[in-house]
PDB file of C-alpha atoms in Angstrom:
ATOM      1  CA  UNK A1372     -12.120  10.311  10.956  1.00 93.00           C
ATOM      2  CA  UNK A1373      -9.943  13.039   9.660  1.00 94.00           C
ATOM      3  CA  UNK A1374     -10.255  15.015  12.748  1.00 95.00           C
ATOM      4  CA  UNK A1375      -9.429  12.043  14.956  1.00 95.00           C
ATOM      5  CA  UNK A1376      -6.443  11.197  12.822  1.00 95.00           C
ATOM      6  CA  UNK A1377      -4.818  14.728  12.912  1.00 94.00           C
ATOM      7  CA  UNK A1378      -5.723  15.413  16.584  1.00 95.00           C
ATOM      8  CA  UNK A1379      -4.259  12.244  17.846  1.00 94.00           C
ATOM      9  CA  UNK A1380      -1.304  12.091  15.525  1.00 93.00           C
ATOM     10  CA  UNK A1381      -0.211  15.688  15.630  1.00 91.00           C
ATOM     11  CA  UNK A1382      -0.740  15.679  19.460  1.00 93.00           C
ATOM     12  CA  UNK A1383       1.797  12.765  19.667  1.00 91.00           C
ATOM     13  CA  UNK A1384       4.179  14.448  17.115  1.00 90.00           C
ATOM     14  CA  UNK A1385       4.076  17.625  19.203  1.00 90.00           C
ATOM     15  CA  UNK A1386       4.924  15.621  22.454  1.00 90.00           C
ATOM     16  CA  UNK A1387       7.967  14.010  20.672  1.00 88.00           C
ATOM     17  CA  UNK A1388       8.969  17.294  19.104  1.00 86.00           C
ATOM     18  CA  UNK A1389       9.082  18.915  22.559  1.00 87.00           C
ATOM     19  CA  UNK A1390      11.098  16.062  24.103  1.00 86.00           C
ATOM     20  CA  UNK A1391      13.585  15.989  21.146  1.00 81.00           C
ATOM     21  CA  UNK A1392      13.818  19.851  20.920  1.00 81.00           C
ATOM     22  CA  UNK A1393      13.003  20.044  17.217  1.00 79.00           C
ATOM     23  CA  UNK A1394      10.148  21.281  15.114  1.00 79.00           C
ATOM     24  CA  UNK A1395       7.003  19.171  14.302  1.00 76.00           C
ATOM     25  CA  UNK A1396       7.650  17.372  10.932  1.00 75.00           C
ATOM     26  CA  UNK A1397       5.428  18.143   8.058  1.00 77.00           C
ATOM     27  CA  UNK A1398       5.395  14.512   7.115  1.00 78.00           C
ATOM     28  CA  UNK A1399       2.328  13.646   9.274  1.00 84.00           C
ATOM     29  CA  UNK A1400       0.095  16.089   7.348  1.00 87.00           C
ATOM     30  CA  UNK A1401       0.310  13.425   4.576  1.00 88.00           C
ATOM     31  CA  UNK A1402       0.064  10.398   6.859  1.00 89.00           C
ATOM     32  CA  UNK A1403      -2.855  11.913   8.702  1.00 91.00           C
ATOM     33  CA  UNK A1404      -4.936  12.159   5.528  1.00 92.00           C
ATOM     34  CA  UNK A1405      -3.989   8.690   4.235  1.00 92.00           C
ATOM     35  CA  UNK A1406      -4.875   6.747   7.394  1.00 93.00           C
ATOM     36  CA  UNK A1407      -8.695   7.582   7.207  1.00 92.00           C
ATOM     37  CA  UNK A1408      -8.572   6.921   3.500  1.00 91.00           C
ATOM     38  CA  UNK A1409      -7.639   3.380   3.909  1.00 89.00           C
ATOM     39  CA  UNK A1410     -10.014   2.558   6.681  1.00 87.00           C
ATOM     40  CA  UNK A1411     -13.702   1.415   6.582  1.00 84.00           C
ATOM     41  CA  UNK A1412     -16.017   4.383   6.741  1.00 84.00           C
ATOM     42  CA  UNK A1413     -17.792   2.851   9.767  1.00 82.00           C
ATOM     43  CA  UNK A1414     -14.591   2.120  11.772  1.00 86.00           C
ATOM     44  CA  UNK A1415     -15.291   3.003  15.385  1.00 89.00           C
ATOM     45  CA  UNK A1416     -13.254   6.254  16.084  1.00 92.00           C
ATOM     46  CA  UNK A1417     -11.681   4.996  19.296  1.00 93.00           C
ATOM     47  CA  UNK A1418     -10.210   2.206  17.185  1.00 92.00           C
ATOM     48  CA  UNK A1419      -8.855   4.661  14.708  1.00 93.00           C
ATOM     49  CA  UNK A1420      -7.250   6.666  17.453  1.00 95.00           C
ATOM     50  CA  UNK A1421      -5.554   3.665  18.754  1.00 95.00           C
ATOM     51  CA  UNK A1422      -4.234   2.774  15.346  1.00 94.00           C
ATOM     52  CA  UNK A1423      -2.963   6.448  14.829  1.00 95.00           C
ATOM     53  CA  UNK A1424      -1.133   6.354  18.101  1.00 95.00           C
ATOM     54  CA  UNK A1425       0.460   3.003  17.333  1.00 95.00           C
ATOM     55  CA  UNK A1426       1.517   4.045  13.884  1.00 93.00           C
ATOM     56  CA  UNK A1427       3.034   7.319  15.035  1.00 92.00           C
ATOM     57  CA  UNK A1428       4.757   5.962  18.024  1.00 92.00           C
ATOM     58  CA  UNK A1429       5.846   2.399  17.103  1.00 91.00           C
ATOM     59  CA  UNK A1430       5.867   2.725  13.246  1.00 89.00           C
ATOM     60  CA  UNK A1431       7.912   5.954  13.141  1.00 89.00           C
ATOM     61  CA  UNK A1432       9.031   7.818  16.292  1.00 87.00           C
ATOM     62  CA  UNK A1433      10.800   4.897  17.919  1.00 86.00           C
ATOM     63  CA  UNK A1434      13.112   4.804  14.878  1.00 86.00           C
ATOM     64  CA  UNK A1435      13.819   8.501  15.040  1.00 82.00           C
ATOM     65  CA  UNK A1436      10.808  10.136  13.422  1.00 79.00           C
ATOM     66  CA  UNK A1437      10.072  11.146   9.774  1.00 79.00           C
ATOM     67  CA  UNK A1438      12.739   9.892   7.325  1.00 81.00           C
ATOM     68  CA  UNK A1439      14.089   7.183   9.539  1.00 83.00           C
ATOM     69  CA  UNK A1440      11.083   4.792   9.592  1.00 88.00           C
ATOM     70  CA  UNK A1441      11.391   1.642   7.448  1.00 90.00           C
ATOM     71  CA  UNK A1442       7.620   0.998   7.349  1.00 91.00           C
ATOM     72  CA  UNK A1443       4.841   3.089   5.821  1.00 92.00           C
ATOM     73  CA  UNK A1444       3.150   4.642   8.899  1.00 92.00           C
ATOM     74  CA  UNK A1445      -0.309   4.707   7.369  1.00 92.00           C
ATOM     75  CA  UNK A1446      -0.006   1.030   6.525  1.00 92.00           C
ATOM     76  CA  UNK A1447       1.149   0.248  10.061  1.00 93.00           C
ATOM     77  CA  UNK A1448      -2.084   1.839  11.249  1.00 93.00           C
ATOM     78  CA  UNK A1449      -4.055  -0.322   8.879  1.00 91.00           C
ATOM     79  CA  UNK A1450      -2.228  -3.456   9.823  1.00 91.00           C
ATOM     80  CA  UNK A1451      -2.874  -2.643  13.630  1.00 93.00           C
ATOM     81  CA  UNK A1452      -6.530  -2.472  13.056  1.00 91.00           C
ATOM     82  CA  UNK A1453      -6.577  -5.483  10.743  1.00 87.00           C
ATOM     83  CA  UNK A1454      -4.935  -7.799  13.282  1.00 88.00           C
ATOM     84  CA  UNK A1455      -6.307  -6.240  16.506  1.00 87.00           C
ATOM     85  CA  UNK A1456      -9.925  -5.934  15.392  1.00 84.00           C
ATOM     86  CA  UNK A1457     -10.341  -8.317  12.366  1.00 76.00           C
ATOM     87  CA  UNK A1458     -14.114  -8.502  12.655  1.00 68.00           C
ATOM     88  CA  UNK A1459     -14.363  -4.844  12.121  1.00 63.00           C
ATOM     89  CA  UNK A1460     -11.720  -4.807   9.341  1.00 65.00           C
ATOM     90  CA  UNK A1461     -12.460  -7.993   7.190  1.00 57.00           C
ATOM     91  CA  UNK A1462     -15.337 -10.176   6.156  1.00 48.00           C
ATOM     92  CA  UNK A1463     -18.508  -9.876   4.141  1.00 47.00           C
ATOM     93  CA  UNK A1464     -20.502  -7.860   6.794  1.00 48.00           C
ATOM     94  CA  UNK A1465     -18.005  -5.041   7.385  1.00 48.00           C
ATOM     95  CA  UNK A1466     -19.339  -2.695   4.778  1.00 46.00           C
ATOM     96  CA  UNK A1467     -23.075  -3.251   5.130  1.00 45.00           C
ATOM     97  CA  UNK A1468     -24.711   0.057   5.950  1.00 46.00           C
ATOM     98  CA  UNK A1469     -28.293   0.225   7.319  1.00 48.00           C
ATOM     99  CA  UNK A1470     -28.734   3.888   6.740  1.00 44.00           C
ATOM    100  CA  UNK A1471     -27.711   6.874   4.683  1.00 43.00           C
ATOM    101  CA  UNK A1472     -26.683   6.773   1.064  1.00 47.00           C
ATOM    102  CA  UNK A1473     -24.028   4.130   1.460  1.00 45.00           C
ATOM    103  CA  UNK A1474     -23.883   1.137  -0.777  1.00 44.00           C
ATOM    104  CA  UNK A1475     -24.784  -2.102   1.107  1.00 45.00           C
ATOM    105  CA  UNK A1476     -23.252  -5.465   0.609  1.00 54.00           C
ATOM    106  CA  UNK A1477     -19.813  -7.144   0.565  1.00 66.00           C
ATOM    107  CA  UNK A1478     -16.768  -5.768  -1.165  1.00 78.00           C
ATOM    108  CA  UNK A1479     -15.955  -7.270  -4.514  1.00 80.00           C
ATOM    109  CA  UNK A1480     -12.860  -8.972  -2.949  1.00 78.00           C
ATOM    110  CA  UNK A1481     -15.166 -10.515  -0.321  1.00 76.00           C
ATOM    111  CA  UNK A1482     -17.475 -11.769  -2.982  1.00 77.00           C
ATOM    112  CA  UNK A1483     -14.641 -13.425  -4.855  1.00 78.00           C
ATOM    113  CA  UNK A1484     -13.306 -14.941  -1.719  1.00 75.00           C
ATOM    114  CA  UNK A1485     -16.643 -16.362  -0.957  1.00 73.00           C
ATOM    115  CA  UNK A1486     -16.709 -18.109  -4.302  1.00 73.00           C
ATOM    116  CA  UNK A1487     -18.692 -15.757  -6.542  1.00 74.00           C
ATOM    117  CA  UNK A1488     -18.042 -16.188 -10.304  1.00 70.00           C
ATOM    118  CA  UNK A1489     -17.429 -12.416 -10.687  1.00 78.00           C
ATOM    119  CA  UNK A1490     -17.991  -9.335  -8.564  1.00 80.00           C
ATOM    120  CA  UNK A1491     -21.486  -7.959  -8.527  1.00 78.00           C
ATOM    121  CA  UNK A1492     -20.092  -4.546  -9.244  1.00 81.00           C
ATOM    122  CA  UNK A1493     -19.498  -3.886 -13.004  1.00 84.00           C
ATOM    123  CA  UNK A1494     -16.180  -2.668 -14.330  1.00 86.00           C
ATOM    124  CA  UNK A1495     -17.715   0.695 -14.831  1.00 90.00           C
ATOM    125  CA  UNK A1496     -19.057   0.849 -11.289  1.00 87.00           C
ATOM    126  CA  UNK A1497     -15.544  -0.085 -10.042  1.00 87.00           C
ATOM    127  CA  UNK A1498     -13.928   2.699 -12.029  1.00 89.00           C
ATOM    128  CA  UNK A1499     -16.538   5.358 -10.855  1.00 89.00           C
ATOM    129  CA  UNK A1500     -16.717   4.127  -7.298  1.00 85.00           C
ATOM    130  CA  UNK A1501     -20.186   2.712  -6.965  1.00 85.00           C
ATOM    131  CA  UNK A1502     -19.017  -0.115  -4.712  1.00 81.00           C
ATOM    132  CA  UNK A1503     -18.370  -0.818  -1.042  1.00 80.00           C
ATOM    133  CA  UNK A1504     -14.771  -0.382   0.256  1.00 79.00           C
ATOM    134  CA  UNK A1505     -12.464   1.778   2.268  1.00 81.00           C
ATOM    135  CA  UNK A1506     -12.913   5.539   2.064  1.00 82.00           C
ATOM    136  CA  UNK A1507     -10.341   6.246  -0.581  1.00 84.00           C
ATOM    137  CA  UNK A1508     -10.014   3.070  -2.520  1.00 85.00           C
ATOM    138  CA  UNK A1509     -13.232   2.796  -4.344  1.00 85.00           C
ATOM    139  CA  UNK A1510     -13.010   5.398  -7.172  1.00 89.00           C
ATOM    140  CA  UNK A1511     -10.353   4.627  -9.732  1.00 91.00           C
ATOM    141  CA  UNK A1512     -10.954   7.935 -11.390  1.00 93.00           C
ATOM    142  CA  UNK A1513     -10.163   9.890  -8.200  1.00 93.00           C
ATOM    143  CA  UNK A1514      -7.046   7.801  -7.608  1.00 94.00           C
ATOM    144  CA  UNK A1515      -5.775   8.379 -11.205  1.00 94.00           C
ATOM    145  CA  UNK A1516      -6.278  12.058 -10.711  1.00 95.00           C
ATOM    146  CA  UNK A1517      -4.076  11.847  -7.617  1.00 94.00           C
ATOM    147  CA  UNK A1518      -1.523   9.781  -9.489  1.00 95.00           C
ATOM    148  CA  UNK A1519      -1.387  12.459 -12.235  1.00 95.00           C
ATOM    149  CA  UNK A1520      -0.798  15.144  -9.709  1.00 95.00           C
ATOM    150  CA  UNK A1521       1.939  13.160  -7.961  1.00 93.00           C
ATOM    151  CA  UNK A1522       3.691  12.314 -11.223  1.00 94.00           C
ATOM    152  CA  UNK A1523       3.506  15.793 -12.559  1.00 94.00           C
ATOM    153  CA  UNK A1524       4.948  17.389  -9.476  1.00 92.00           C
ATOM    154  CA  UNK A1525       7.718  14.604  -9.260  1.00 90.00           C
ATOM    155  CA  UNK A1526       6.691  13.398  -5.824  1.00 90.00           C
ATOM    156  CA  UNK A1527       6.032   9.717  -6.691  1.00 92.00           C
ATOM    157  CA  UNK A1528       7.994   7.435  -8.894  1.00 93.00           C
ATOM    158  CA  UNK A1529       6.354   6.321 -12.102  1.00 95.00           C
ATOM    159  CA  UNK A1530       8.811   3.309 -12.182  1.00 96.00           C
ATOM    160  CA  UNK A1531       7.189   1.983  -9.074  1.00 96.00           C
ATOM    161  CA  UNK A1532       3.829   2.531 -10.140  1.00 96.00           C
ATOM    162  CA  UNK A1533       4.329   0.922 -13.598  1.00 96.00           C
ATOM    163  CA  UNK A1534       6.147  -2.127 -12.236  1.00 97.00           C
ATOM    164  CA  UNK A1535       3.413  -2.738  -9.681  1.00 96.00           C
ATOM    165  CA  UNK A1536       0.827  -3.031 -12.381  1.00 96.00           C
ATOM    166  CA  UNK A1537       3.192  -5.196 -14.580  1.00 97.00           C
ATOM    167  CA  UNK A1538       3.809  -7.529 -11.503  1.00 96.00           C
ATOM    168  CA  UNK A1539       0.147  -7.890 -10.780  1.00 95.00           C
ATOM    169  CA  UNK A1540      -0.673  -8.361 -14.348  1.00 96.00           C
ATOM    170  CA  UNK A1541       1.923 -11.190 -14.589  1.00 96.00           C
ATOM    171  CA  UNK A1542       0.664 -12.980 -11.564  1.00 95.00           C
ATOM    172  CA  UNK A1543      -3.035 -12.617 -12.691  1.00 94.00           C
ATOM    173  CA  UNK A1544      -2.114 -14.110 -16.092  1.00 95.00           C
ATOM    174  CA  UNK A1545      -0.413 -16.962 -14.359  1.00 95.00           C
ATOM    175  CA  UNK A1546      -3.563 -17.734 -12.313  1.00 93.00           C
ATOM    176  CA  UNK A1547      -5.604 -17.315 -15.502  1.00 92.00           C
ATOM    177  CA  UNK A1548      -3.478 -20.047 -17.144  1.00 93.00           C
ATOM    178  CA  UNK A1549      -3.926 -22.268 -14.070  1.00 90.00           C
ATOM    179  CA  UNK A1550      -7.748 -21.496 -13.823  1.00 83.00           C
ATOM    180  CA  UNK A1551      -8.356 -23.840 -10.939  1.00 79.00           C
ATOM    181  CA  UNK A1552     -11.193 -21.951  -9.537  1.00 81.00           C
ATOM    182  CA  UNK A1553     -13.417 -18.925 -10.302  1.00 83.00           C
ATOM    183  CA  UNK A1554     -11.009 -16.395  -8.615  1.00 83.00           C
ATOM    184  CA  UNK A1555      -8.054 -17.667 -10.591  1.00 88.00           C
ATOM    185  CA  UNK A1556     -10.120 -17.485 -13.934  1.00 87.00           C
ATOM    186  CA  UNK A1557     -11.124 -13.817 -13.267  1.00 88.00           C
ATOM    187  CA  UNK A1558      -9.625 -11.245 -15.754  1.00 89.00           C
ATOM    188  CA  UNK A1559      -6.292 -10.096 -14.364  1.00 90.00           C
ATOM    189  CA  UNK A1560      -7.279  -6.323 -14.611  1.00 91.00           C
ATOM    190  CA  UNK A1561     -10.081  -6.769 -12.102  1.00 90.00           C
ATOM    191  CA  UNK A1562      -7.402  -7.017  -9.410  1.00 90.00           C
ATOM    192  CA  UNK A1563      -6.413  -3.439 -10.292  1.00 92.00           C
ATOM    193  CA  UNK A1564     -10.148  -2.171  -9.880  1.00 90.00           C
ATOM    194  CA  UNK A1565     -10.977  -4.139  -6.606  1.00 88.00           C
ATOM    195  CA  UNK A1566      -9.795  -3.254  -3.036  1.00 85.00           C
ATOM    196  CA  UNK A1567      -6.819  -1.168  -2.408  1.00 88.00           C
ATOM    197  CA  UNK A1568      -4.568  -2.210  -5.324  1.00 92.00           C
ATOM    198  CA  UNK A1569      -4.847   0.972  -7.258  1.00 93.00           C
ATOM    199  CA  UNK A1570      -4.595   3.219  -4.022  1.00 93.00           C
ATOM    200  CA  UNK A1571      -1.623   1.342  -2.758  1.00 93.00           C
ATOM    201  CA  UNK A1572       0.150   1.395  -5.985  1.00 94.00           C
ATOM    202  CA  UNK A1573      -0.217   5.177  -6.290  1.00 94.00           C
ATOM    203  CA  UNK A1574      -0.063   6.443  -2.669  1.00 93.00           C
ATOM    204  CA  UNK A1575       1.411   3.857  -0.480  1.00 93.00           C
ATOM    205  CA  UNK A1576       4.117   2.011  -2.335  1.00 94.00           C
ATOM    206  CA  UNK A1577       5.530   5.168  -3.719  1.00 93.00           C
ATOM    207  CA  UNK A1578       6.438   6.677  -0.219  1.00 91.00           C
ATOM    208  CA  UNK A1579       9.955   8.016  -0.866  1.00 90.00           C
ATOM    209  CA  UNK A1580      11.089   7.007   2.734  1.00 90.00           C
ATOM    210  CA  UNK A1581      10.063   3.467   2.663  1.00 92.00           C
ATOM    211  CA  UNK A1582      10.518   2.534  -0.913  1.00 94.00           C
ATOM    212  CA  UNK A1583      13.531   1.462  -2.884  1.00 94.00           C
ATOM    213  CA  UNK A1584      15.695   4.354  -4.043  1.00 94.00           C
ATOM    214  CA  UNK A1585      17.733   3.083  -6.942  1.00 95.00           C
ATOM    215  CA  UNK A1586      16.101   3.221 -10.283  1.00 95.00           C
ATOM    216  CA  UNK A1587      16.603  -0.581 -10.992  1.00 95.00           C
ATOM    217  CA  UNK A1588      15.535  -1.258  -7.253  1.00 96.00           C
ATOM    218  CA  UNK A1589      12.284   0.597  -7.837  1.00 96.00           C
ATOM    219  CA  UNK A1590      11.423  -1.647 -10.795  1.00 97.00           C
ATOM    220  CA  UNK A1591      12.145  -4.812  -8.615  1.00 97.00           C
ATOM    221  CA  UNK A1592      10.431  -3.326  -5.583  1.00 97.00           C
ATOM    222  CA  UNK A1593       7.246  -2.406  -7.559  1.00 96.00           C
ATOM    223  CA  UNK A1594       7.083  -5.689  -9.557  1.00 97.00           C
ATOM    224  CA  UNK A1595       7.289  -7.774  -6.352  1.00 97.00           C
ATOM    225  CA  UNK A1596       4.565  -5.810  -4.697  1.00 96.00           C
ATOM    226  CA  UNK A1597       2.266  -6.392  -7.641  1.00 96.00           C
ATOM    227  CA  UNK A1598       3.122 -10.188  -7.630  1.00 96.00           C
ATOM    228  CA  UNK A1599       2.731 -10.535  -3.877  1.00 95.00           C
ATOM    229  CA  UNK A1600      -0.532  -8.622  -3.707  1.00 94.00           C
ATOM    230  CA  UNK A1601      -2.290 -10.785  -6.197  1.00 93.00           C
ATOM    231  CA  UNK A1602      -0.713 -14.039  -4.858  1.00 93.00           C
ATOM    232  CA  UNK A1603      -1.904 -13.312  -1.287  1.00 91.00           C
ATOM    233  CA  UNK A1604      -5.320 -12.328  -2.439  1.00 88.00           C
ATOM    234  CA  UNK A1605      -5.828 -15.558  -4.517  1.00 89.00           C
ATOM    235  CA  UNK A1606      -3.970 -18.152  -2.437  1.00 89.00           C
ATOM    236  CA  UNK A1607      -4.751 -17.082   1.155  1.00 83.00           C
ATOM    237  CA  UNK A1608      -8.506 -16.392   1.697  1.00 73.00           C
ATOM    238  CA  UNK A1609      -7.665 -15.254   5.185  1.00 74.00           C
ATOM    239  CA  UNK A1610      -6.271 -12.044   3.715  1.00 76.00           C
ATOM    240  CA  UNK A1611      -8.521 -10.939   1.066  1.00 73.00           C
ATOM    241  CA  UNK A1612      -6.740  -7.619   0.608  1.00 81.00           C
ATOM    242  CA  UNK A1613      -3.097  -8.518  -0.228  1.00 87.00           C
ATOM    243  CA  UNK A1614      -1.856  -4.956  -1.047  1.00 91.00           C
ATOM    244  CA  UNK A1615      -1.263  -3.965   2.580  1.00 90.00           C
ATOM    245  CA  UNK A1616       0.857  -7.009   3.398  1.00 91.00           C
ATOM    246  CA  UNK A1617       2.788  -6.858   0.069  1.00 94.00           C
ATOM    247  CA  UNK A1618       3.718  -3.345   0.489  1.00 95.00           C
ATOM    248  CA  UNK A1619       4.849  -3.868   4.252  1.00 94.00           C
ATOM    249  CA  UNK A1620       6.792  -6.932   3.171  1.00 95.00           C
ATOM    250  CA  UNK A1621       8.565  -5.058   0.485  1.00 95.00           C
ATOM    251  CA  UNK A1622       9.260  -2.095   2.726  1.00 95.00           C
ATOM    252  CA  UNK A1623      11.330  -4.426   4.820  1.00 94.00           C
ATOM    253  CA  UNK A1624      13.174  -5.700   1.835  1.00 96.00           C
ATOM    254  CA  UNK A1625      13.643  -2.395   0.084  1.00 95.00           C
ATOM    255  CA  UNK A1626      17.048  -1.517   1.652  1.00 94.00           C
ATOM    256  CA  UNK A1627      18.262  -5.099   0.758  1.00 96.00           C
ATOM    257  CA  UNK A1628      17.208  -4.608  -2.858  1.00 96.00           C
ATOM    258  CA  UNK A1629      18.998  -1.352  -3.102  1.00 96.00           C
ATOM    259  CA  UNK A1630      22.092  -2.830  -1.565  1.00 96.00           C
ATOM    260  CA  UNK A1631      22.225  -5.618  -4.171  1.00 95.00           C
ATOM    261  CA  UNK A1632      21.592  -3.217  -6.978  1.00 95.00           C
ATOM    262  CA  UNK A1633      24.434  -0.943  -5.826  1.00 95.00           C
ATOM    263  CA  UNK A1634      26.732  -3.845  -5.192  1.00 94.00           C
ATOM    264  CA  UNK A1635      26.083  -5.113  -8.705  1.00 92.00           C
ATOM    265  CA  UNK A1636      26.881  -1.785 -10.254  1.00 92.00           C
ATOM    266  CA  UNK A1637      30.054  -1.562  -8.220  1.00 92.00           C
ATOM    267  CA  UNK A1638      31.072  -5.042  -9.385  1.00 91.00           C
ATOM    268  CA  UNK A1639      30.266  -4.128 -13.009  1.00 89.00           C
ATOM    269  CA  UNK A1640      32.298  -0.942 -12.928  1.00 89.00           C
ATOM    270  CA  UNK A1641      35.219  -2.715 -11.323  1.00 87.00           C
ATOM    271  CA  UNK A1642      35.167  -5.395 -13.993  1.00 86.00           C
ATOM    272  CA  UNK A1643      35.052  -2.827 -16.635  1.00 83.00           C
ATOM    273  CA  UNK A1644      37.941  -0.853 -15.118  1.00 80.00           C
ATOM    274  CA  UNK A1645      39.869  -4.082 -14.860  1.00 78.00           C
ATOM    275  CA  UNK A1646      39.458  -4.831 -18.506  1.00 74.00           C
ATOM    276  CA  UNK A1647      40.381  -1.241 -19.493  1.00 73.00           C
ATOM    277  CA  UNK A1648      43.651  -1.454 -17.415  1.00 73.00           C
ATOM    278  CA  UNK A1649      44.544  -4.807 -18.937  1.00 72.00           C
ATOM    279  CA  UNK A1650      44.311  -3.191 -22.290  1.00 66.00           C
TER     280      UNK A1650
END
C-alpha cells in the first residue's frame, strides 16, 4: 500500500513539477504515508491507486499544489474511496480476514451502529490496538507517541488537538444525557478510542495548510470537528466514521472562521482606539 501510494502520488507530482517548471514538493512525503494509514488493510491496490491520483490531482494540484489546497489531500483520497467503493470501505464485513494473524469481525463502530450494547473490544484492547480497523487508527498508544513527536517539534497545534477532544466530549455527554439508545448511552470517551477519532485529531485536523491559523480560530475549528464527528457517528448510521466528514467540512469553513476572528479583533482594537482618543 505504501509503495502504491508513493509511486502513483510522486509520479503525478513529478509530472506537474515538470509542467510548472518547479521542484517536487516535499509535502507529499507526508501525505503518501498518511493515505495508506487511513485505509482498510485489504483495500484493493488499484482502488488505492485511483484514490491517490484523485487526491493529488483534484484535491491539490488543480488549486496550485502544496500550500494552496483547502482540503486535506489524504482525507480527499479516503472520501473518494468511501463514496466510490462503499462496499469495500464500510459495513460489518469489511474487516473480516480469512487468513493470517489479522483480527476477524466488525469494527467497534460497526458493532455500535448495528445496535450492540457496547463494543466487543475492551478499553484496553482499543488502547493497545487489538481490534479491527484501518491500518493506522487502531493503536491509541502508537497515535499518542506520534502526537508527542508532533507537539515537541512544533509541527502540530495543541490547541486544535485539545479542542477536538473537548468538543467530542461535550457532544458525547449531551448524548449521554439524552440516552435514547445504546449508542447514545455509551461512555463518551469510547468515541476517542474507536475508529479514526484519535488519528484524525492528531494527524489530519492539525494539517497546517487546511486548518485554521488564528489561535482563537484553532479552538473553534477543533471544537466543531469534535462535535460534528460524534454527531455524525451517532445520528447518521449511514456514516459510521464521522471524523473524515467532520474534518473535511471544517476544512471548508476554516478560512471563514479565521476571517471572523480577525474581523472581531480589528473591531475590538478600533473600539479601544476610539475610546482612548475620546479621552
